[in-house]
mmCIF file of C-alpha atoms in Angstrom:
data_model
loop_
_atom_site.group_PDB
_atom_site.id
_atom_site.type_symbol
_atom_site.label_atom_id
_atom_site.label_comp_id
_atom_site.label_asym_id
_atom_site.label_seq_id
_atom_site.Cartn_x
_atom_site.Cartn_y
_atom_site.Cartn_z
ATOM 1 C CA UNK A 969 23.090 -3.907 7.846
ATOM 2 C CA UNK A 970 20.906 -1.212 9.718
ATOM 3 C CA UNK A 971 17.288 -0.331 8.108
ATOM 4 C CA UNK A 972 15.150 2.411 8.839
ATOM 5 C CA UNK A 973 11.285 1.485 8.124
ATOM 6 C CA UNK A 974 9.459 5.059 7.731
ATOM 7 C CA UNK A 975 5.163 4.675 8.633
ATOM 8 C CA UNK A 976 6.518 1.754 10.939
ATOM 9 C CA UNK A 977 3.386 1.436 13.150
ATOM 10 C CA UNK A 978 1.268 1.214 9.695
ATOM 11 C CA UNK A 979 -0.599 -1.681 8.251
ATOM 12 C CA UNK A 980 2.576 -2.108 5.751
ATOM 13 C CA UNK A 981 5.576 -1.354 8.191
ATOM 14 C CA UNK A 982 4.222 -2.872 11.423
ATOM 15 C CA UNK A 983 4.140 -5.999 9.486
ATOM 16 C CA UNK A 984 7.467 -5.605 7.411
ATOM 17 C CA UNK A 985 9.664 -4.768 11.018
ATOM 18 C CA UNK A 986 8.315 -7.730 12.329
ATOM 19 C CA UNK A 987 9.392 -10.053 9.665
ATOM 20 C CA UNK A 988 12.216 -8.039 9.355
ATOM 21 C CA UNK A 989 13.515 -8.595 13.183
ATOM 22 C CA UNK A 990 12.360 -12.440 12.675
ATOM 23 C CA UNK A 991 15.103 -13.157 9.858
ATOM 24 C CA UNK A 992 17.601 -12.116 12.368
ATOM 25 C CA UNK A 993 19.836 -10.372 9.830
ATOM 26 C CA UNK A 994 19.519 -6.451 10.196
ATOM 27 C CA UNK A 995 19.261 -4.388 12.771
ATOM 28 C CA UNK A 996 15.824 -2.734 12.477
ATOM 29 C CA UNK A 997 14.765 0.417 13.668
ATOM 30 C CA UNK A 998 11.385 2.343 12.582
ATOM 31 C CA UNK A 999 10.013 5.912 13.235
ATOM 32 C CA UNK A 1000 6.646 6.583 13.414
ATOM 33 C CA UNK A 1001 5.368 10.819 13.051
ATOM 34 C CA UNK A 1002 5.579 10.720 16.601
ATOM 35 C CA UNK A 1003 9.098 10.240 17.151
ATOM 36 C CA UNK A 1004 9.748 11.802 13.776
ATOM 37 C CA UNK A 1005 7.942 14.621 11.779
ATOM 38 C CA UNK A 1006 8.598 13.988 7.922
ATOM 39 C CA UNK A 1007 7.174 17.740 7.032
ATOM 40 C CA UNK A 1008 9.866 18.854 8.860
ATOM 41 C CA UNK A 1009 13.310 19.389 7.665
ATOM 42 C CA UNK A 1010 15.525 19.414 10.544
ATOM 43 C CA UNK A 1011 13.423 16.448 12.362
ATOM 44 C CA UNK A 1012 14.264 14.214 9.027
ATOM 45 C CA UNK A 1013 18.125 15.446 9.733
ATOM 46 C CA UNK A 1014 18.157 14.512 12.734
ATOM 47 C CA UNK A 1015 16.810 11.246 12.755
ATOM 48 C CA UNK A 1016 19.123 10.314 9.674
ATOM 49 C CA UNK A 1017 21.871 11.514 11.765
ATOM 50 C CA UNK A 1018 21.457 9.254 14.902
ATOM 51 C CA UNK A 1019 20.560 6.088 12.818
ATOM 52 C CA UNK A 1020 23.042 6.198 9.944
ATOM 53 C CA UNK A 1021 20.901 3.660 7.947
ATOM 54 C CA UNK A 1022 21.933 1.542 5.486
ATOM 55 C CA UNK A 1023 18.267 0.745 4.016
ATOM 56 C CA UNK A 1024 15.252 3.108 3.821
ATOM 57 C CA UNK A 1025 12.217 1.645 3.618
ATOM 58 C CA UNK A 1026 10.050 5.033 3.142
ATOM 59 C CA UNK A 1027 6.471 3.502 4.085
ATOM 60 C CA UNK A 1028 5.412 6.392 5.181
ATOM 61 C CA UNK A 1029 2.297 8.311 3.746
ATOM 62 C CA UNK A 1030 -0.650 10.778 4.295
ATOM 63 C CA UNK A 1031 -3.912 8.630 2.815
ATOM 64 C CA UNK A 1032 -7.141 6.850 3.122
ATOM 65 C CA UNK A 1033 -10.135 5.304 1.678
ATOM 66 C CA UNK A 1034 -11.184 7.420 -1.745
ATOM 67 C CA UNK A 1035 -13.964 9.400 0.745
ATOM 68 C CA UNK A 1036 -10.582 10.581 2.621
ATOM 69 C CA UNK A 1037 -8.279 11.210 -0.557
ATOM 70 C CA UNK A 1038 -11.437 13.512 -1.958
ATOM 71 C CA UNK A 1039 -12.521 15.248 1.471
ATOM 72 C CA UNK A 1040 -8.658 16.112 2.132
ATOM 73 C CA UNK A 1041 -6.620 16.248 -1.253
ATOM 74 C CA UNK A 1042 -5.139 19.212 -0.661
ATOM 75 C CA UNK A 1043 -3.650 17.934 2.451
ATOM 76 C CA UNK A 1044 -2.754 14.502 0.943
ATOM 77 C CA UNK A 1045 -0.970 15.886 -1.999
ATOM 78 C CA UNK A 1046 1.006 18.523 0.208
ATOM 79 C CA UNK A 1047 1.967 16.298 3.399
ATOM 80 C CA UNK A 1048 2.986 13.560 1.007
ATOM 81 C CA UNK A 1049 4.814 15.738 -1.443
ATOM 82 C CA UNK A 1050 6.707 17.355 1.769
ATOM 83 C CA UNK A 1051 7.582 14.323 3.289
ATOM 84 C CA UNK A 1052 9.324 13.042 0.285
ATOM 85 C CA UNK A 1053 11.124 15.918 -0.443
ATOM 86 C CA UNK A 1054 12.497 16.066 2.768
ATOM 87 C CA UNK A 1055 13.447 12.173 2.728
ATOM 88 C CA UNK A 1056 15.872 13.023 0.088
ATOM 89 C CA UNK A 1057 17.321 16.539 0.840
ATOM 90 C CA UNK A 1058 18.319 15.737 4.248
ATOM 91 C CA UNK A 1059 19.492 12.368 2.909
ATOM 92 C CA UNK A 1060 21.949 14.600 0.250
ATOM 93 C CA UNK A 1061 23.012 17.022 3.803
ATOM 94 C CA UNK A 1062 23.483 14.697 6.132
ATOM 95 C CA UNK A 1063 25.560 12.407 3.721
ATOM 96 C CA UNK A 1064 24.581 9.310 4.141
ATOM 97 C CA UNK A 1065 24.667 6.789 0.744
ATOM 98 C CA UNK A 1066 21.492 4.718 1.996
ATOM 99 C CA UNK A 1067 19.361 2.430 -0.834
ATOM 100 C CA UNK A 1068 15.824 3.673 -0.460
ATOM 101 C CA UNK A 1069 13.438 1.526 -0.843
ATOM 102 C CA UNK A 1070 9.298 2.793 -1.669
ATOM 103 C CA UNK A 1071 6.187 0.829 -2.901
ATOM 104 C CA UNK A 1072 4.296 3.353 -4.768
ATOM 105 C CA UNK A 1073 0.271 2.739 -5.103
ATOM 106 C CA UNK A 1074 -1.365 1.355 -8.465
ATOM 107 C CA UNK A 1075 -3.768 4.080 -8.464
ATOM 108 C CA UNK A 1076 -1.080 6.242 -9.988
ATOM 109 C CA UNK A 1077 -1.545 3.910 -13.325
ATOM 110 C CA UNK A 1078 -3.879 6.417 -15.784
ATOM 111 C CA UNK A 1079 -7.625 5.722 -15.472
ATOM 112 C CA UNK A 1080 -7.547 4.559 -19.059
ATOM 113 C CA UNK A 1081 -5.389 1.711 -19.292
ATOM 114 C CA UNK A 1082 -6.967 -1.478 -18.466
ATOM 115 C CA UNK A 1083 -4.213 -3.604 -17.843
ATOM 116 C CA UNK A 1084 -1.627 -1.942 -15.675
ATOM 117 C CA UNK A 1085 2.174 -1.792 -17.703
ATOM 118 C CA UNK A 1086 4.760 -0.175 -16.066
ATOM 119 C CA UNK A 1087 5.827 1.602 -19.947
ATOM 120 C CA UNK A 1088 2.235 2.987 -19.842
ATOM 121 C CA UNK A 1089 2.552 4.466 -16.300
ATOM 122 C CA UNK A 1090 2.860 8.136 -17.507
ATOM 123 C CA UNK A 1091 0.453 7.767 -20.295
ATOM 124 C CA UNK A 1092 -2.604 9.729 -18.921
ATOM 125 C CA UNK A 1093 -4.074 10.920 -15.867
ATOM 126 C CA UNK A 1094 -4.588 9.278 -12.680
ATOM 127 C CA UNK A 1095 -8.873 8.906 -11.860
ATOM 128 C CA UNK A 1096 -9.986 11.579 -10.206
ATOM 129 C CA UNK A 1097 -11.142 9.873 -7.048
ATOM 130 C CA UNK A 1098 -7.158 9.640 -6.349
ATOM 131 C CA UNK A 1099 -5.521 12.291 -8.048
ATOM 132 C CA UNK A 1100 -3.731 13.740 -5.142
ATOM 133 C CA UNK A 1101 -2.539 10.684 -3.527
ATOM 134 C CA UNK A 1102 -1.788 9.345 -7.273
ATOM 135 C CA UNK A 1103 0.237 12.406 -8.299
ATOM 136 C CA UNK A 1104 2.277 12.343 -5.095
ATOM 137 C CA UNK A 1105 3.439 9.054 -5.940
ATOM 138 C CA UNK A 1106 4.291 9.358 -9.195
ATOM 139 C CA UNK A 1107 6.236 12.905 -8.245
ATOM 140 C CA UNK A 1108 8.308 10.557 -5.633
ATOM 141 C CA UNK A 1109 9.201 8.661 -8.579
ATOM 142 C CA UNK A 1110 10.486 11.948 -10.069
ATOM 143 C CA UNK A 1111 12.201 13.284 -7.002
ATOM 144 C CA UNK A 1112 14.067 10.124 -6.583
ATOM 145 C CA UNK A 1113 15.412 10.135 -9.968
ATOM 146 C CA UNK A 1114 16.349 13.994 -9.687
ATOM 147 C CA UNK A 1115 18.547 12.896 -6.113
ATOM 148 C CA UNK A 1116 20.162 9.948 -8.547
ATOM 149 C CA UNK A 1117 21.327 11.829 -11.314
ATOM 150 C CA UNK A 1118 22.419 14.687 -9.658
ATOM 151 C CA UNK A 1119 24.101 12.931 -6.030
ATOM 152 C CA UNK A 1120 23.829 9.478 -6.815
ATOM 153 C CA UNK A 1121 21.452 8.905 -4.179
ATOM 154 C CA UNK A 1122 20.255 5.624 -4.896
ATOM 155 C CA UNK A 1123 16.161 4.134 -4.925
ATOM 156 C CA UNK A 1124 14.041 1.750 -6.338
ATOM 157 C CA UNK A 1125 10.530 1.720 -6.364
ATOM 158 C CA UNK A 1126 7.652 -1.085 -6.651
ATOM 159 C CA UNK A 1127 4.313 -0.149 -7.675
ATOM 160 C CA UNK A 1128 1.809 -1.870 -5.530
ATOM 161 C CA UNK A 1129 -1.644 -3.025 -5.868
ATOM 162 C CA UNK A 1130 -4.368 -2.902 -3.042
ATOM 163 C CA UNK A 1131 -3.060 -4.581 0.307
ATOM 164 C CA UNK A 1132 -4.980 -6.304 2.616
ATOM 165 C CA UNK A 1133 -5.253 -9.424 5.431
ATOM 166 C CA UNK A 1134 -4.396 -9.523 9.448
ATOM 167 C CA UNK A 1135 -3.193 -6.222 11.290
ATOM 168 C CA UNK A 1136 -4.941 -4.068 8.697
ATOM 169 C CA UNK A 1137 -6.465 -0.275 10.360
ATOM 170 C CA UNK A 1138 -9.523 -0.620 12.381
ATOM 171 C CA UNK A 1139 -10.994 2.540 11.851
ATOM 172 C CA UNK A 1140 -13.212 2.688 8.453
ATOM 173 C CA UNK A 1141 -11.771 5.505 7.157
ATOM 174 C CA UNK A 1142 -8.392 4.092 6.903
ATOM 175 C CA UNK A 1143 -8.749 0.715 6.151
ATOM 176 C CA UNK A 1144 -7.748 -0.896 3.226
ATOM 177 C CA UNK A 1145 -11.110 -0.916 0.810
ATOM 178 C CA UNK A 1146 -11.228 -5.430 0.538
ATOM 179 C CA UNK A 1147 -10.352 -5.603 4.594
ATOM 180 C CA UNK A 1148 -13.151 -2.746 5.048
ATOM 181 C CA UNK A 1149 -15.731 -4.484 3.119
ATOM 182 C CA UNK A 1150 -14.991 -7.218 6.222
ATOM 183 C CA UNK A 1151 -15.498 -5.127 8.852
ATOM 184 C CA UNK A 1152 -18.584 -3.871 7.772
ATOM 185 C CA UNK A 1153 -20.030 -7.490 6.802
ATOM 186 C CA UNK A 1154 -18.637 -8.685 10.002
ATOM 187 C CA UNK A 1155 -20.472 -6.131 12.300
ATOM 188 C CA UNK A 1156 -24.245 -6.876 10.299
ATOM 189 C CA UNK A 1157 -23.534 -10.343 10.600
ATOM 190 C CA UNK A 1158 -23.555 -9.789 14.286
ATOM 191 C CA UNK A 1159 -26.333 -7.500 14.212
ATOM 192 C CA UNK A 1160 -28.591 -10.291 11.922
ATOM 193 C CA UNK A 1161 -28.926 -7.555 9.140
ATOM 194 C CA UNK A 1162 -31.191 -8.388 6.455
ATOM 195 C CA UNK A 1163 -29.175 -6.361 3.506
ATOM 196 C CA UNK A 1164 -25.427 -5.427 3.735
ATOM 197 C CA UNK A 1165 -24.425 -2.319 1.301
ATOM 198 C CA UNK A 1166 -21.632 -2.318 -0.686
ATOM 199 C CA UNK A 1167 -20.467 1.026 -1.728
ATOM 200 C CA UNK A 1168 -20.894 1.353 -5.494
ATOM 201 C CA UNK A 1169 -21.583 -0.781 -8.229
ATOM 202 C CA UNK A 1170 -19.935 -3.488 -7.307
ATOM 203 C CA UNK A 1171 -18.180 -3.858 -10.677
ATOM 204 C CA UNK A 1172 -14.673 -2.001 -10.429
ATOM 205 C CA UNK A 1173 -12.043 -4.661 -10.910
ATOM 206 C CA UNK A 1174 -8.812 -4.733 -8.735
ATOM 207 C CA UNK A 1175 -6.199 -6.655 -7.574
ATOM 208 C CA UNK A 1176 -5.138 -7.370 -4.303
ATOM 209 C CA UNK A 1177 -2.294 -8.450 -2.455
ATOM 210 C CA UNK A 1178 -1.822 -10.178 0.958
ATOM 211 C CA UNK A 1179 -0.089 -8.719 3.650
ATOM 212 C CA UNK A 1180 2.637 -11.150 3.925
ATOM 213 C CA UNK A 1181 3.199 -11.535 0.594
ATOM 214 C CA UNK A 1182 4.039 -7.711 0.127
ATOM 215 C CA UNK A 1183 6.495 -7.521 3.148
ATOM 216 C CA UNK A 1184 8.249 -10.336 1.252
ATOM 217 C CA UNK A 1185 8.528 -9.197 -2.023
ATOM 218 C CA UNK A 1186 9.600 -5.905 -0.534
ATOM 219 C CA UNK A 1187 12.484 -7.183 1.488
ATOM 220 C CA UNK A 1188 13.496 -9.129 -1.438
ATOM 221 C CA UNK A 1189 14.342 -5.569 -2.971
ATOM 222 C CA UNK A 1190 17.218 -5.283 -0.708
ATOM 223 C CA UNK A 1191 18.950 -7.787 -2.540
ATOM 224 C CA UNK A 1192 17.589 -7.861 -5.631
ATOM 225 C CA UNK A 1193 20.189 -6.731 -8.475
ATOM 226 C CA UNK A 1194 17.808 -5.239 -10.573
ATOM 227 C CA UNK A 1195 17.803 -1.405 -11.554
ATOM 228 C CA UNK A 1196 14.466 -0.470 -9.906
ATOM 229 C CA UNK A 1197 14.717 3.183 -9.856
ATOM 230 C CA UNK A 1198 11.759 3.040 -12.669
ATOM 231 C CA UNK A 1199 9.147 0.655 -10.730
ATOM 232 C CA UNK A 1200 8.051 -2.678 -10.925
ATOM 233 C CA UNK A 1201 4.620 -4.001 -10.487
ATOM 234 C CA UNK A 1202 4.066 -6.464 -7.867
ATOM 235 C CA UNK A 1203 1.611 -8.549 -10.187
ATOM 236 C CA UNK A 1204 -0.458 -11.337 -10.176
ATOM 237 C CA UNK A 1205 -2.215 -10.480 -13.773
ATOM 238 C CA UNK A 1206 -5.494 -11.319 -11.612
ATOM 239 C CA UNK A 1207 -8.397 -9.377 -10.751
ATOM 240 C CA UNK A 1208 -12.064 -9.981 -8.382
ATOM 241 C CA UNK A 1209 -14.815 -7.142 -8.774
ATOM 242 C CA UNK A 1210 -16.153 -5.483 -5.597
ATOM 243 C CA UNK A 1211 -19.061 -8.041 -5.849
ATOM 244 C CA UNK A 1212 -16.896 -10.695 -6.506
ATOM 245 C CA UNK A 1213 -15.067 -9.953 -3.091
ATOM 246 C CA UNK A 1214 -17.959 -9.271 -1.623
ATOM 247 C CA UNK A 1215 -19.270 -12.609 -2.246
ATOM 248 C CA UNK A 1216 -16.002 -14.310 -1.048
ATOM 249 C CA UNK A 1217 -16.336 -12.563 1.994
ATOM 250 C CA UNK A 1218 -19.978 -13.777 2.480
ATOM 251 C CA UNK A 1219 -19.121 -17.136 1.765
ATOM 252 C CA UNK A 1220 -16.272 -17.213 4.338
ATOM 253 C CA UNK A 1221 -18.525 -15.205 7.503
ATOM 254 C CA UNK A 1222 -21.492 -17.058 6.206
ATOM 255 C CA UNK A 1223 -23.416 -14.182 6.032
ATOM 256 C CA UNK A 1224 -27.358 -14.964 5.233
ATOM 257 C CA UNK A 1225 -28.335 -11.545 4.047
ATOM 258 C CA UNK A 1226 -28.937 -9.842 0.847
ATOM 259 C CA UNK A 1227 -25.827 -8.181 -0.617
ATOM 260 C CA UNK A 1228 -27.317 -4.839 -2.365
ATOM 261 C CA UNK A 1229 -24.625 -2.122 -4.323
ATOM 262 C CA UNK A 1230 -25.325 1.928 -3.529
ATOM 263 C CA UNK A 1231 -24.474 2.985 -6.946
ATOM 264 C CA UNK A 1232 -24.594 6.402 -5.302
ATOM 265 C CA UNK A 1233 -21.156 5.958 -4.434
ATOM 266 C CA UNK A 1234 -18.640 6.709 -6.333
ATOM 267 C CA UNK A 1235 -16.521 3.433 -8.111
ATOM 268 C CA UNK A 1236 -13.137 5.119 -9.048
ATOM 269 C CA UNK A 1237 -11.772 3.911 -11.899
ATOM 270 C CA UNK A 1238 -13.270 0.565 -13.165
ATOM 271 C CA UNK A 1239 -10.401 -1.524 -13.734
ATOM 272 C CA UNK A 1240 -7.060 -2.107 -12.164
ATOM 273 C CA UNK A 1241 -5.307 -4.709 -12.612
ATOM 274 C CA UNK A 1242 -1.398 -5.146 -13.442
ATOM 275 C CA UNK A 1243 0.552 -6.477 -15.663
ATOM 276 C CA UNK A 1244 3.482 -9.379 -14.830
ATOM 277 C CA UNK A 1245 5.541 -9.696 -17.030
ATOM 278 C CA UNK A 1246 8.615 -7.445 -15.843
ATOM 279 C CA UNK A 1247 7.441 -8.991 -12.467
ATOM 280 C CA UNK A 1248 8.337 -12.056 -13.531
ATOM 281 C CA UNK A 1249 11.205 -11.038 -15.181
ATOM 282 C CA UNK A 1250 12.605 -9.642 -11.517
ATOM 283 C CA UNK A 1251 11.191 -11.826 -9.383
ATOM 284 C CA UNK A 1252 10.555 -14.891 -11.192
ATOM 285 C CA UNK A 1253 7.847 -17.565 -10.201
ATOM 286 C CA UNK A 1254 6.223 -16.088 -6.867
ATOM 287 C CA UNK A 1255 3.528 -18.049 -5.366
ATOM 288 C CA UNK A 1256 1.181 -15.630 -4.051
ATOM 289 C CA UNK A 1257 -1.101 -15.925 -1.224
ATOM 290 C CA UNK A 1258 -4.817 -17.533 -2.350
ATOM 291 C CA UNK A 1259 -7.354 -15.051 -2.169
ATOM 292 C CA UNK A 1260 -9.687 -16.980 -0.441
ATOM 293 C CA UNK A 1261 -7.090 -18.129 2.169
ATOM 294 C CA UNK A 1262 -6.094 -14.473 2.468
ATOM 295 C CA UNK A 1263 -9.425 -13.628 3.233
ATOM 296 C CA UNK A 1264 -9.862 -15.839 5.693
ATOM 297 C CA UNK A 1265 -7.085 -14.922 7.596
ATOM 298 C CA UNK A 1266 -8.134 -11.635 7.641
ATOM 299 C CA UNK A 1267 -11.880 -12.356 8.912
ATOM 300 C CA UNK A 1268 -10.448 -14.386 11.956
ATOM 301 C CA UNK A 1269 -7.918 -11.028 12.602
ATOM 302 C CA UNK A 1270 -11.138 -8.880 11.731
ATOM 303 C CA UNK A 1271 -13.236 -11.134 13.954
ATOM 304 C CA UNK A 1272 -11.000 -11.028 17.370
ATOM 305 C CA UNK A 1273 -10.421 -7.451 16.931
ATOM 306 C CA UNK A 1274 -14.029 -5.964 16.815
ATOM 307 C CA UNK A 1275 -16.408 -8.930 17.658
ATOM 308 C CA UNK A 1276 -14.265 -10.617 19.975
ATOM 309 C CA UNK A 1277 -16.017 -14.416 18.746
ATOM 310 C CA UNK A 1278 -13.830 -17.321 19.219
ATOM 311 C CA UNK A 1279 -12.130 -18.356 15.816
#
């Protein structure tokens, strides 16, 4: 079975070809947007053409922290949208009958709901804070059913919390928001700061999920016999605050100083956390990865890759 990974040198598909090429069972190939442009049409053709996949795991995506999605929505929405659309029209022309495979982000959910159910997912708008990156995902959604009903192209989608733990981006703007929060703590540990901010109130809720634990759940997809066109959450039902996390994190570093929240920083929306029963349904009873073992992990990545300290 040959897959394509899409966004293969990102946090997500970096980590998914190498588990991927561990199992011994596929033949893996990825394409990052240097050996393959997404916003353009005849690059997507051709790269479909030599690779003939049988699996698409479309990874790929235009997006940062919430500062990033605000500062450069119109590019996020546009890129995103174009790469997606592309995806599937030179999927149709080159005619190739691959399963395509994409996790779309939770911040899609409206800001409203409070518990995350995949039957609410087009009740209400996305929070403002994400609304391009939100709406690009839940178009996907839209252009993937359009491609099924009218050439049977199939997908299925997952709908993904906030990721996080070893390998993550180590530039702040890109990083995941829980494995950011580490960086920063990591660096005034270092520097014996007194007060570490956190940006915001501290009191959105999310829910977060470990790096290895997504690559698993996705690859289970491939053989999963589920219609996933409409998405499932990957759910835990369990949420931490910012300061909750925050504290976690302090715990683990054992940092000394005083943890203070900028409240003039924007939170997002203040609750996001999914619901798991359809989850269970598909998937039945996962074992995810302990948050405070997750964190962990990612402190000792965190704290080899910037501070260079022995673990």
């Amino acid at each position: 079975m040959k897959i394509l990974v899409l966004g293969s040198t990102g946090f997500l598909g970096s980590n998914l070809i190498k588990k991927l090429i561990k199992e011994e069972k596929y033949q893996v190939d990825g394409s990052s947007s240097e050996k393959c442009d997404l916003t353009d049409l005849q690059s997507v053709r051709k790269l479909l053409s030599e690779s003939k996949p049988d699996i698409i795991f479309n990874l790929a995506a235009y997006v940062g922290n919430v500062h990033f999605g605000i500062n450069n929505a119109g590019d996020v929405v546009s890129n995103n949208l174009l790469m997606v659309l592309n995806l599937y029209k030179a999927i149709q022309l080159e005619g190739i009958v691959p399963l395509v495979i994409s996790p779309l982000a939770n911040c899609s959910y409206p800001t409203a709901v409070s518990i995350q159910i995949e039957n609410e997912w087009w009740e209400g708008m996305p929070d403002d804070s994400a609304l391009a990156y939100a709406t690009s995902r839940r178009t996907e959604y839209v252009i993937a059913k359009s491609y099924f009903m009218q050439y049977n192209i199939k997908s299925s989608h997952v709908l993904m919390p906030g990721i996080y733990g070893p390998g993550d981006h180590l530039e702040e703007e890109r990083v995941h928001a829980l494995d950011g929060i580490i960086m920063r703590m990591l660096q005034a540990d270092k520097n014996s700061d007194s007060k570490f901010e956190v940006w915001g109130t501290g009191k959105p809720i999310r829910e977060w999920l470990y790096i290895d634990d997504a690559v698993d759940l996705l690859i289970r997809v491939i053989s999963n016999k589920n219609d996933l066109l409409y998405p499932v959450n990957l759910a835990q039902k369990k949420g931490y605050s910012v300061g909750e996390i925050a504290k976690i994190v302090a715990e683990v570093i054992q940092y000394k100083g005083v943890i203070f929240f900028n409240d003039s920083y924007i939170d997002g929306a203040m609750v996001k956390v999914m619901d798991n029963v359809k989850f269970k349904n598909v998937f039945g009873d996962y074992k995810f990865t302990d948050i405070h073992h997750g964190i962990k992990e990612s402190v000792n990545y965190y704290r080899n890759s910037l501070i260079k300290e022995p673990v």
